[in-house]
DNA sequence: CTGCTTGCAAAAGTTTTGCATGTAC
DNA sequence: GTACATGCAAAACTTTTGCAAGCAG
């Protein structure tokens, strides 16, 4: 965890961005809540606990910056807000999501699963795939058993 | 085309919704621009050409209604707006998209391609898949050749 | 007729921007 | 010291809602 903070800091510096305490706290919050899919507002509130002077605009600016550096991925599950998800270290591609239409739970899938599909797309559609977004909508195990 | 309008009308009636001229014009616009991925504002402007008295709120309400009936799918490519895409007739699942990061063009893929992946998800993650969203981000054929 | 629909305007909510001030390098 | 960052407030957008009036069935 300390390692990952360190590496993100280095990425910021390499890209000529300053290491401000606000950015540091924001990164920390993102790492501590890696399994959640926080909205900008969510991040803002959690950062505010550790650093009360922060402004919402700064959080937005930091999230945008981290997305630009491909440390974060911005994702949208269809409710009105953008959510942010840390990219797994070393992952070439964004991971996938399972959204339960019953309870709203979001699970992550780290397996790639799309290698074959991407090959087909590159060949048949002459499209160079650089990244993807895949979300399944359905019923999670929990809600399935509740129905029985 | 006339057929599809007819069938959409029937779907509305079956669900006890009224056939207002505003709804009719909106459906027509959607059919005429099937290859585009129109935002609510886009639809509003095109409907306004044929039916100037229409209000933006009515368009939003109609789009929501058609989504509910699974005639439309709401999709989000990461710019700030929701876009709407007609579901292909008879398609169980939403089709996929190729978004070019260079020129912004959006191409559609109607092949399913995900059957195997969905089987894995159902088995390994105990998740009943009902629908999916798959978008590839990359470089389209056109932009690839421009670079040479 | 009756209840669903509409148009308008206002409201709600998210995200962006301008600007004076602050601060990492 | 200088250029980049920040906080605040205002602005810009998209989407939703309340309500009186309209109209499809």
PDB file of C-alpha atoms (C1' of nucleotides) in Angstrom, chain D:
ATOM      1  C1'  DG D   1      10.563  33.965  -7.192  1.00  0.00           C
ATOM      2  C1'  DT D   2       7.463  31.678 -10.506  1.00  0.00           C
ATOM      3  C1'  DA D   3       4.343  28.878 -12.283  1.00  0.00           C
ATOM      4  C1'  DC D   4       1.272  25.720 -10.924  1.00  0.00           C
ATOM      5  C1'  DA D   5      -2.579  24.645  -7.362  1.00  0.00           C
ATOM      6  C1'  DT D   6      -6.179  25.748  -4.370  1.00  0.00           C
ATOM      7  C1'  DG D   7     -10.679  27.458  -2.361  1.00  0.00           C
ATOM      8  C1'  DC D   8     -14.633  29.817  -3.030  1.00  0.00           C
ATOM      9  C1'  DA D   9     -18.414  31.306  -5.495  1.00  0.00           C
ATOM     10  C1'  DA D  10     -20.552  31.665  -9.647  1.00  0.00           C
ATOM     11  C1'  DA D  11     -21.633  29.643 -13.919  1.00  0.00           C
ATOM     12  C1'  DA D  12     -22.719  26.084 -17.093  1.00  0.00           C
ATOM     13  C1'  DC D  13     -24.931  21.976 -18.106  1.00  0.00           C
ATOM     14  C1'  DT D  14     -27.978  18.049 -18.009  1.00  0.00           C
ATOM     15  C1'  DT D  15     -32.007  16.062 -16.152  1.00  0.00           C
ATOM     16  C1'  DT D  16     -36.187  16.119 -13.193  1.00  0.00           C
ATOM     17  C1'  DT D  17     -40.396  17.985 -11.237  1.00  0.00           C
ATOM     18  C1'  DG D  18     -44.698  20.765 -10.196  1.00  0.00           C
ATOM     19  C1'  DC D  19     -48.605  22.401 -12.099  1.00  0.00           C
ATOM     20  C1'  DA D  20     -52.214  24.300 -14.992  1.00  0.00           C
ATOM     21  C1'  DA D  21     -53.979  23.343 -19.432  1.00  0.00           C
ATOM     22  C1'  DG D  22     -54.716  20.005 -23.309  1.00  0.00           C
ATOM     23  C1'  DC D  23     -56.132  15.970 -25.481  1.00  0.00           C
ATOM     24  C1'  DA D  24     -56.317  10.665 -26.537  1.00  0.00           C
ATOM     25  C1'  DG D  25     -59.127   6.961 -25.662  1.00  0.00           C
TER      26       DG D  25
END
